[in-house]
mmCIF file of C-alpha atoms and ligand atoms in Angstrom:
data_model
loop_
_atom_site.group_PDB
_atom_site.id
_atom_site.type_symbol
_atom_site.label_atom_id
_atom_site.label_comp_id
_atom_site.label_asym_id
_atom_site.label_seq_id
_atom_site.Cartn_x
_atom_site.Cartn_y
_atom_site.Cartn_z
ATOM 1 C CA MET A 1 144.319 19.826 64.835
ATOM 2 C CA ASP A 2 142.257 21.526 67.491
ATOM 3 C CA ALA A 3 140.530 24.603 65.855
ATOM 4 C CA LYS A 4 138.530 25.305 69.027
ATOM 5 C CA VAL A 5 138.418 28.962 69.945
ATOM 6 C CA THR A 6 139.028 29.351 73.757
ATOM 7 C CA ALA A 7 136.083 30.713 75.512
ATOM 8 C CA GLY A 8 136.519 32.323 79.097
ATOM 9 C CA PRO A 9 134.651 31.139 82.218
ATOM 10 C CA ALA A 10 132.038 33.848 81.740
ATOM 11 C CA ALA A 11 131.186 32.586 78.332
ATOM 12 C CA LYS A 12 130.996 29.043 79.520
ATOM 13 C CA ALA A 13 128.660 30.087 82.318
ATOM 14 C CA LEU A 14 126.407 31.877 79.992
ATOM 15 C CA LEU A 15 126.133 28.926 77.768
ATOM 16 C CA ASP A 16 125.372 26.823 80.836
ATOM 17 C CA ASP A 17 122.657 29.225 81.770
ATOM 18 C CA LEU A 18 121.129 29.201 78.349
ATOM 19 C CA PHE A 19 120.891 25.377 78.505
ATOM 20 C CA ALA A 20 119.664 25.393 82.149
ATOM 21 C CA ASN A 21 116.888 27.878 81.181
ATOM 22 C CA GLY A 22 115.919 25.681 78.132
ATOM 23 C CA LEU A 23 116.708 28.460 75.615
ATOM 24 C CA LEU A 24 119.258 26.439 73.846
ATOM 25 C CA PHE A 25 119.850 22.684 73.565
ATOM 26 C CA PRO A 26 123.301 21.043 73.379
ATOM 27 C CA SER A 27 124.099 18.777 70.495
ATOM 28 C CA GLY A 28 127.357 17.374 71.695
ATOM 29 C CA VAL A 29 129.270 19.788 69.289
ATOM 30 C CA ASP A 30 130.377 23.168 70.407
ATOM 31 C CA GLY A 31 128.653 25.950 68.469
ATOM 32 C CA LEU A 32 125.838 23.604 67.287
ATOM 33 C CA TYR A 33 122.594 23.972 69.274
ATOM 34 C CA GLY A 34 118.861 23.691 69.195
ATOM 35 C CA ARG A 35 116.864 26.865 69.843
ATOM 36 C CA SER A 36 113.636 26.931 72.027
ATOM 37 C CA GLY A 37 110.452 28.531 70.803
ATOM 38 C CA THR A 38 111.072 31.387 73.168
ATOM 39 C CA PHE A 39 114.549 31.907 71.580
ATOM 40 C CA GLU A 40 113.096 31.801 68.045
ATOM 41 C CA GLU A 41 110.251 34.094 69.101
ATOM 42 C CA VAL A 42 112.771 36.725 70.254
ATOM 43 C CA ILE A 43 114.601 36.382 66.824
ATOM 44 C CA GLU A 44 111.377 36.675 65.000
ATOM 45 C CA ARG A 45 110.328 39.797 66.898
ATOM 46 C CA PHE A 46 113.888 41.448 66.549
ATOM 47 C CA GLU A 47 113.715 40.795 62.701
ATOM 48 C CA ALA A 48 110.263 42.397 62.562
ATOM 49 C CA ALA A 49 111.855 45.455 64.222
ATOM 50 C CA VAL A 50 114.713 45.399 61.738
ATOM 51 C CA SER A 51 112.181 45.104 58.798
ATOM 52 C CA LYS A 52 110.310 48.018 60.215
ATOM 53 C CA LEU A 53 113.352 50.157 59.847
ATOM 54 C CA GLY A 54 114.506 48.595 56.524
ATOM 55 C CA ASP A 55 111.174 48.222 54.636
ATOM 56 C CA VAL A 56 110.970 51.877 53.874
ATOM 57 C CA ASP A 57 113.778 51.434 51.383
ATOM 58 C CA ASN A 58 111.843 48.778 49.289
ATOM 59 C CA ALA A 59 114.489 46.195 49.298
ATOM 60 C CA GLU A 60 114.061 43.146 47.131
ATOM 61 C CA ARG A 61 113.920 40.078 49.395
ATOM 62 C CA ILE A 62 115.876 36.912 48.118
ATOM 63 C CA HIS A 63 116.446 33.909 50.359
ATOM 64 C CA PHE A 64 119.191 31.466 49.535
ATOM 65 C CA PRO A 65 119.658 28.113 51.235
ATOM 66 C CA PRO A 66 122.506 27.723 53.695
ATOM 67 C CA GLY A 67 124.556 25.898 50.991
ATOM 68 C CA MET A 68 126.050 27.616 47.995
ATOM 69 C CA ALA A 69 127.854 26.424 44.881
ATOM 70 C CA ARG A 70 131.350 25.471 45.738
ATOM 71 C CA ALA A 71 132.429 27.162 42.402
ATOM 72 C CA THR A 72 130.972 30.378 43.627
ATOM 73 C CA LEU A 73 132.784 30.229 47.002
ATOM 74 C CA GLU A 74 136.095 29.429 45.292
ATOM 75 C CA LYS A 75 135.705 32.425 42.893
ATOM 76 C CA SER A 76 134.781 34.796 45.620
ATOM 77 C CA GLY A 77 138.179 34.302 47.144
ATOM 78 C CA TYR A 78 136.728 32.938 50.424
ATOM 79 C CA LEU A 79 139.348 30.145 50.522
ATOM 80 C CA LYS A 80 142.126 32.532 50.068
ATOM 81 C CA SER A 81 141.029 34.742 52.985
ATOM 82 C CA PHE A 82 139.328 32.358 55.326
ATOM 83 C CA PRO A 83 140.291 28.778 54.731
ATOM 84 C CA GLN A 84 139.992 28.114 58.360
ATOM 85 C CA LEU A 85 136.372 28.966 58.552
ATOM 86 C CA ALA A 86 135.059 27.414 55.297
ATOM 87 C CA GLY A 87 133.032 24.215 55.251
ATOM 88 C CA CYS A 88 132.375 21.982 52.267
ATOM 89 C CA VAL A 89 129.787 19.258 52.032
ATOM 90 C CA HIS A 90 131.181 15.809 51.490
ATOM 91 C CA SER A 91 129.207 12.606 50.472
ATOM 92 C CA PHE A 92 129.919 9.024 49.866
ATOM 93 C CA MET A 93 130.240 8.403 46.303
ATOM 94 C CA GLY A 94 131.652 4.657 46.197
ATOM 95 C CA GLY A 95 130.203 1.380 45.213
ATOM 96 C CA GLU A 96 129.572 -1.792 47.140
ATOM 97 C CA ALA A 97 133.263 -2.331 48.000
ATOM 98 C CA GLU A 98 133.777 1.065 49.390
ATOM 99 C CA HIS A 99 130.509 0.794 51.277
ATOM 100 C CA ALA A 100 131.731 -2.289 53.087
ATOM 101 C CA GLN A 101 135.113 -0.384 53.899
ATOM 102 C CA LEU A 102 132.950 2.494 55.290
ATOM 103 C CA LEU A 103 130.873 0.293 57.561
ATOM 104 C CA ALA A 104 133.971 -1.654 58.725
ATOM 105 C CA LYS A 105 135.641 1.680 59.623
ATOM 106 C CA ILE A 106 132.634 2.823 61.511
ATOM 107 C CA THR A 107 132.369 -0.419 63.391
ATOM 108 C CA ALA A 108 136.013 -0.210 64.295
ATOM 109 C CA GLY A 109 135.645 3.455 65.412
ATOM 110 C CA ASP A 110 138.174 4.473 62.737
ATOM 111 C CA ASP A 111 138.042 7.726 60.688
ATOM 112 C CA TRP A 112 135.688 6.984 57.775
ATOM 113 C CA SER A 113 135.718 10.457 56.147
ATOM 114 C CA GLU A 114 138.345 9.545 53.528
ATOM 115 C CA LEU A 115 135.601 7.459 52.059
ATOM 116 C CA GLN A 116 133.675 10.598 51.166
ATOM 117 C CA ASP A 117 134.238 13.155 48.384
ATOM 118 C CA ALA A 118 133.716 16.829 48.180
ATOM 119 C CA THR A 119 130.341 17.612 46.575
ATOM 120 C CA ASP A 120 129.469 20.767 44.622
ATOM 121 C CA VAL A 121 127.976 22.311 47.751
ATOM 122 C CA CYS A 122 129.738 24.518 50.324
ATOM 123 C CA LEU A 123 128.103 25.854 53.435
ATOM 124 C CA THR A 124 127.263 29.544 53.072
ATOM 125 C CA PRO A 125 129.705 31.642 55.366
ATOM 126 C CA ALA A 126 127.937 34.923 54.895
ATOM 127 C CA ALA A 127 124.397 35.629 53.719
ATOM 128 C CA CYS A 128 125.472 37.821 50.871
ATOM 129 C CA TYR A 129 128.015 35.659 49.069
ATOM 130 C CA PRO A 130 125.446 33.895 46.730
ATOM 131 C CA LEU A 131 123.897 37.261 45.810
ATOM 132 C CA TYR A 132 126.619 38.967 43.725
ATOM 133 C CA PRO A 133 126.652 36.405 40.793
ATOM 134 C CA THR A 134 122.983 36.104 40.978
ATOM 135 C CA VAL A 135 122.473 39.836 40.413
ATOM 136 C CA ALA A 136 125.296 39.936 37.805
ATOM 137 C CA ALA A 137 123.407 37.301 35.792
ATOM 138 C CA ARG A 138 120.429 39.613 35.467
ATOM 139 C CA GLY A 139 122.544 42.093 33.324
ATOM 140 C CA ALA A 140 123.411 45.740 33.850
ATOM 141 C CA LEU A 141 122.507 47.583 37.058
ATOM 142 C CA PRO A 142 120.007 50.357 36.883
ATOM 143 C CA GLU A 143 121.405 53.809 37.579
ATOM 144 C CA GLU A 144 119.804 53.907 41.056
ATOM 145 C CA GLY A 145 121.629 50.679 41.943
ATOM 146 C CA LYS A 146 119.709 47.876 43.941
ATOM 147 C CA LEU A 147 118.957 47.050 47.491
ATOM 148 C CA PHE A 148 118.455 43.474 48.843
ATOM 149 C CA ASP A 149 117.117 41.936 51.918
ATOM 150 C CA LEU A 150 118.671 38.566 52.742
ATOM 151 C CA LYS A 151 118.748 36.008 55.439
ATOM 152 C CA SER A 152 120.507 32.750 55.673
ATOM 153 C CA TYR A 153 121.952 30.219 58.130
ATOM 154 C CA CYS A 154 125.675 30.613 57.871
ATOM 155 C CA PHE A 155 128.490 28.185 58.789
ATOM 156 C CA ARG A 156 131.876 28.904 60.176
ATOM 157 C CA HIS A 157 134.270 26.399 61.561
ATOM 158 C CA GLU A 158 134.946 28.157 64.715
ATOM 159 C CA PRO A 159 133.885 25.695 67.489
ATOM 160 C CA SER A 160 133.718 27.498 70.710
ATOM 161 C CA GLN A 161 131.924 27.261 74.093
ATOM 162 C CA ASP A 162 131.130 30.918 73.781
ATOM 163 C CA PRO A 163 127.490 30.862 73.002
ATOM 164 C CA ALA A 164 127.911 33.951 70.855
ATOM 165 C CA ARG A 165 130.300 32.107 68.608
ATOM 166 C CA MET A 166 128.400 29.458 66.938
ATOM 167 C CA GLN A 167 129.251 27.288 63.955
ATOM 168 C CA LEU A 168 125.798 27.497 62.463
ATOM 169 C CA PHE A 169 124.023 30.833 63.057
ATOM 170 C CA ARG A 170 121.710 33.188 61.178
ATOM 171 C CA MET A 171 122.611 36.384 59.480
ATOM 172 C CA ARG A 172 120.067 38.928 58.305
ATOM 173 C CA GLU A 173 121.579 41.345 55.889
ATOM 174 C CA TYR A 174 120.593 44.343 53.767
ATOM 175 C CA VAL A 175 122.990 44.639 50.680
ATOM 176 C CA ARG A 176 123.299 47.864 48.692
ATOM 177 C CA ILE A 177 124.812 47.556 45.138
ATOM 178 C CA GLY A 178 125.448 50.825 43.301
ATOM 179 C CA THR A 179 127.853 53.809 43.132
ATOM 180 C CA PRO A 180 130.409 54.509 45.836
ATOM 181 C CA GLU A 181 128.083 57.330 46.987
ATOM 182 C CA GLN A 182 125.021 55.227 47.100
ATOM 183 C CA VAL A 183 126.835 52.469 49.137
ATOM 184 C CA GLN A 184 128.387 54.755 51.532
ATOM 185 C CA SER A 185 125.172 56.712 52.298
ATOM 186 C CA PHE A 186 123.378 53.317 52.883
ATOM 187 C CA ARG A 187 126.141 52.356 55.377
ATOM 188 C CA ARG A 188 125.979 55.789 57.203
ATOM 189 C CA SER A 189 122.175 55.474 57.473
ATOM 190 C CA TRP A 190 122.421 51.918 58.886
ATOM 191 C CA LEU A 191 125.029 52.908 61.253
ATOM 192 C CA GLU A 192 122.611 55.395 62.775
ATOM 193 C CA ARG A 193 119.536 53.081 62.449
ATOM 194 C CA GLY A 194 121.411 50.082 63.976
ATOM 195 C CA GLN A 195 122.488 52.048 67.011
ATOM 196 C CA GLY A 196 119.158 53.426 67.484
ATOM 197 C CA LEU A 197 117.513 50.061 67.405
ATOM 198 C CA ILE A 198 119.968 48.498 69.901
ATOM 199 C CA ASN A 199 119.580 51.343 72.290
ATOM 200 C CA SER A 200 115.822 51.104 72.088
ATOM 201 C CA LEU A 201 116.208 47.503 73.188
ATOM 202 C CA GLY A 202 117.901 48.594 76.383
ATOM 203 C CA LEU A 203 121.262 47.237 75.321
ATOM 204 C CA PRO A 204 124.540 48.945 76.016
ATOM 205 C CA CYS A 205 126.506 49.275 72.668
ATOM 206 C CA HIS A 206 129.272 51.191 70.843
ATOM 207 C CA VAL A 207 130.396 51.202 67.258
ATOM 208 C CA ASP A 208 134.088 50.599 66.389
ATOM 209 C CA LEU A 209 136.313 50.017 63.366
ATOM 210 C CA ALA A 210 136.994 46.437 62.841
ATOM 211 C CA ASN A 211 138.652 43.888 60.522
ATOM 212 C CA ASP A 212 137.808 40.383 59.355
ATOM 213 C CA PRO A 213 139.886 37.322 60.597
ATOM 214 C CA PHE A 214 142.030 36.962 57.467
ATOM 215 C CA PHE A 215 144.217 33.953 57.499
ATOM 216 C CA GLY A 216 147.908 33.770 57.920
ATOM 217 C CA ARG A 217 150.773 36.320 57.540
ATOM 218 C CA ALA A 218 149.412 37.885 54.289
ATOM 219 C CA GLY A 219 146.083 38.191 56.193
ATOM 220 C CA LYS A 220 147.554 40.544 58.676
ATOM 221 C CA MET A 221 148.160 42.996 55.818
ATOM 222 C CA LEU A 222 144.630 42.658 54.436
ATOM 223 C CA ALA A 223 143.349 43.176 57.963
ATOM 224 C CA ASN A 224 145.363 46.396 58.383
ATOM 225 C CA ASN A 225 144.433 47.648 54.970
ATOM 226 C CA GLN A 226 140.746 46.967 55.764
ATOM 227 C CA ARG A 227 140.969 49.040 58.982
ATOM 228 C CA ASP A 228 143.036 51.706 57.508
ATOM 229 C CA SER A 229 140.569 52.187 54.759
ATOM 230 C CA GLY A 230 137.571 52.147 57.154
ATOM 231 C CA LEU A 231 135.824 49.303 55.381
ATOM 232 C CA LYS A 232 134.387 47.519 58.305
ATOM 233 C CA PHE A 233 132.621 48.740 61.484
ATOM 234 C CA GLU A 234 131.016 46.634 64.041
ATOM 235 C CA LEU A 235 128.374 47.480 66.606
ATOM 236 C CA LEU A 236 129.573 45.798 69.849
ATOM 237 C CA ILE A 237 127.543 44.740 72.838
ATOM 238 C CA PRO A 238 129.141 43.503 76.022
ATOM 239 C CA ILE A 239 127.756 39.903 76.379
ATOM 240 C CA THR A 240 130.417 37.862 78.103
ATOM 241 C CA SER A 241 132.893 40.568 78.807
ATOM 242 C CA GLU A 242 132.975 44.291 79.185
ATOM 243 C CA GLU A 243 136.553 44.668 77.785
ATOM 244 C CA LYS A 244 135.990 42.406 74.773
ATOM 245 C CA PRO A 245 132.320 43.099 73.651
ATOM 246 C CA THR A 246 130.772 40.988 70.995
ATOM 247 C CA ALA A 247 130.200 42.193 67.353
ATOM 248 C CA CYS A 248 126.437 41.886 66.883
ATOM 249 C CA LEU A 249 125.921 44.064 63.815
ATOM 250 C CA SER A 250 128.522 44.604 60.922
ATOM 251 C CA PHE A 251 128.668 47.435 58.521
ATOM 252 C CA ASN A 252 130.878 46.452 55.502
ATOM 253 C CA TYR A 253 132.033 48.226 52.398
ATOM 254 C CA HIS A 254 133.500 46.062 49.830
ATOM 255 C CA GLN A 255 134.403 48.979 47.314
ATOM 256 C CA ASP A 256 134.235 47.311 43.800
ATOM 257 C CA HIS A 257 135.626 43.917 44.961
ATOM 258 C CA PHE A 258 132.485 41.758 44.152
ATOM 259 C CA GLY A 259 131.489 44.222 41.328
ATOM 260 C CA SER A 260 134.714 43.598 39.471
ATOM 261 C CA LEU A 261 134.899 39.876 40.295
ATOM 262 C CA TRP A 262 131.403 39.132 39.124
ATOM 263 C CA LYS A 263 131.210 41.777 36.389
ATOM 264 C CA LEU A 264 128.420 43.305 38.233
ATOM 265 C CA GLN A 265 128.232 46.607 36.490
ATOM 266 C CA PHE A 266 126.346 49.577 35.274
ATOM 267 C CA ALA A 267 125.210 49.892 31.574
ATOM 268 C CA ASP A 268 128.390 51.821 30.674
ATOM 269 C CA GLY A 269 130.698 48.955 32.055
ATOM 270 C CA THR A 270 131.670 50.629 35.395
ATOM 271 C CA PRO A 271 131.934 48.149 38.067
ATOM 272 C CA ALA A 272 129.328 48.390 40.902
ATOM 273 C CA HIS A 273 130.325 49.064 44.520
ATOM 274 C CA SER A 274 128.737 47.052 47.322
ATOM 275 C CA GLY A 275 128.277 47.201 51.019
ATOM 276 C CA CYS A 276 126.171 45.280 53.561
ATOM 277 C CA VAL A 277 124.746 45.656 56.972
ATOM 278 C CA GLY A 278 124.652 42.169 58.802
ATOM 279 C CA PHE A 279 122.619 41.397 61.897
ATOM 280 C CA GLY A 280 123.828 38.387 63.867
ATOM 281 C CA LEU A 281 120.526 37.149 65.049
ATOM 282 C CA GLU A 282 121.638 34.647 67.524
ATOM 283 C CA ARG A 283 124.129 37.214 69.115
ATOM 284 C CA VAL A 284 121.436 39.839 69.435
ATOM 285 C CA ALA A 285 118.987 37.257 71.070
ATOM 286 C CA ILE A 286 121.717 36.240 73.434
ATOM 287 C CA ALA A 287 122.500 39.750 74.427
ATOM 288 C CA LEU A 288 118.806 40.374 75.124
ATOM 289 C CA PHE A 289 118.613 37.243 77.396
ATOM 290 C CA LYS A 290 121.855 38.157 79.111
ATOM 291 C CA HIS A 291 120.929 41.838 79.813
ATOM 292 C CA HIS A 292 117.131 41.340 80.474
ATOM 293 C CA GLY A 293 116.885 37.746 81.861
ATOM 294 C CA PRO A 294 115.795 34.422 80.528
ATOM 295 C CA ASP A 295 111.929 35.262 80.566
ATOM 296 C CA PRO A 296 110.897 37.928 77.822
ATOM 297 C CA LYS A 297 107.615 38.379 79.718
ATOM 298 C CA ARG A 298 109.613 39.993 82.539
ATOM 299 C CA TRP A 299 111.736 42.276 80.319
ATOM 300 C CA PRO A 300 111.409 46.061 80.684
ATOM 301 C CA ALA A 301 108.113 47.292 79.371
ATOM 302 C CA ALA A 302 109.865 49.737 76.901
ATOM 303 C CA VAL A 303 111.879 46.708 75.472
ATOM 304 C CA ARG A 304 108.824 44.642 75.048
ATOM 305 C CA LYS A 305 107.117 47.539 73.351
ATOM 306 C CA VAL A 306 109.729 47.701 70.715
ATOM 307 C CA LEU A 307 109.585 43.898 70.074
ATOM 308 C CA TRP A 308 105.971 43.049 70.673
ATOM 309 C CA GLY A 309 104.317 46.492 69.946
HETATM 310 N N1 ATP B 401 130.463 32.495 64.939
HETATM 311 C C1 ATP B 401 129.419 33.311 64.948
HETATM 312 N N2 ATP B 401 128.378 32.974 65.646
HETATM 313 C C2 ATP B 401 127.240 33.809 65.755
HETATM 314 N N3 ATP B 401 127.143 35.000 65.145
HETATM 315 C C3 ATP B 401 128.166 35.461 64.334
HETATM 316 C C4 ATP B 401 129.324 34.457 64.270
HETATM 317 N N4 ATP B 401 130.272 35.149 63.358
HETATM 318 C C5 ATP B 401 129.630 36.276 62.907
HETATM 319 N N5 ATP B 401 128.435 36.407 63.565
HETATM 320 C C6 ATP B 401 127.468 37.522 63.227
HETATM 321 O O1 ATP B 401 127.387 37.833 61.938
HETATM 322 C C7 ATP B 401 127.601 39.139 61.720
HETATM 323 C C8 ATP B 401 128.264 39.348 60.332
HETATM 324 O O2 ATP B 401 129.358 38.550 60.250
HETATM 325 P P1 ATP B 401 130.929 39.125 60.077
HETATM 326 O O3 ATP B 401 131.711 38.331 59.157
HETATM 327 O O4 ATP B 401 130.873 40.663 59.902
HETATM 328 O O5 ATP B 401 131.305 38.717 61.625
HETATM 329 P P2 ATP B 401 132.745 38.973 62.270
HETATM 330 O O6 ATP B 401 132.928 40.468 62.384
HETATM 331 O O7 ATP B 401 133.750 38.225 61.465
HETATM 332 O O8 ATP B 401 132.551 38.371 63.719
HETATM 333 P P3 ATP B 401 133.682 38.073 64.729
HETATM 334 O O9 ATP B 401 134.700 39.231 64.497
HETATM 335 O O10 ATP B 401 133.120 38.026 66.066
HETATM 336 O O11 ATP B 401 134.145 36.692 64.343
HETATM 337 C C9 ATP B 401 128.393 39.484 62.858
HETATM 338 O O12 ATP B 401 128.268 41.009 63.127
HETATM 339 C C10 ATP B 401 127.935 38.747 63.997
HETATM 340 O O13 ATP B 401 126.768 39.360 64.614
HETATM 341 ZN ZN1 ZN B 402 127.484 40.812 53.578
#
């Protein structure tokens, strides 16, 4: 089955430009690229600007690897909502005989994946998924709740020639866990700060209500409900299209979904609410290259000042 997401000619042209300028390197797989030093430096500088805004809140920094426990992903409900995006790591677990079969299949150009089995590791689909059980395991939440600063490479099986839609990309997140008021005020504050930051980088943007790509017919209802309840906003920047701008920052309110699921609660047993702001680091970098050109040394002075000081 071809899961490829179709990308328009403008998206393909931008990808070719990024390759031609040596900012990204092709791997032979759509959505899987090498990054140049310049590309990485832009991400580092952007992250520093994010930290400058976020550090005032004293978030606790935790970095998880880009793989998470399969059991955690299952319990999170990810496979119910987004089976089409999930990735599970498989490995060869056979003996000598199976190894011979494996090599014979590779030599014959046949599919050898049936000789692999699922491991206990899945690829992390969003930086905050491994956080909730980790925090729950520490015991009751303090009254003031908690704030976390996360970053992870994330995997989503959505191969595309749109450079803004990668299969492996980084997400920086702040995650607030606490009362509904604490989480909503966190989200309001990041809606402001996020737009301010992107404007200061000379990028056009607007914020809009959004929904996640829930799978199937039941998913349509979940998506409608998410919109009707105002649970997800996105900051959109035109990258490959003015009419269909790209979500570069997301502002999510999970209500008590993760709190109830993981028994992440206050001392009196009330489940915590949670919300996160996610920065799509590659998307922001690509937006900057698209709007200001391939050479950061020639970007507008005001933009350079925000990033390089
Ligand atoms: N395939 C991808 N490639 C690069 N960045 C991504 C990709 N998917 C999501 N992101 C980034 O991660 C952030 C948080 O992820 P989130 O789940 O909110 O994305 P999303 O709203 O589902 O994205 P989209 O609607 O474009 O698929 C997004 O705001 C975006 O910047
Ligand atoms: Zn999140």
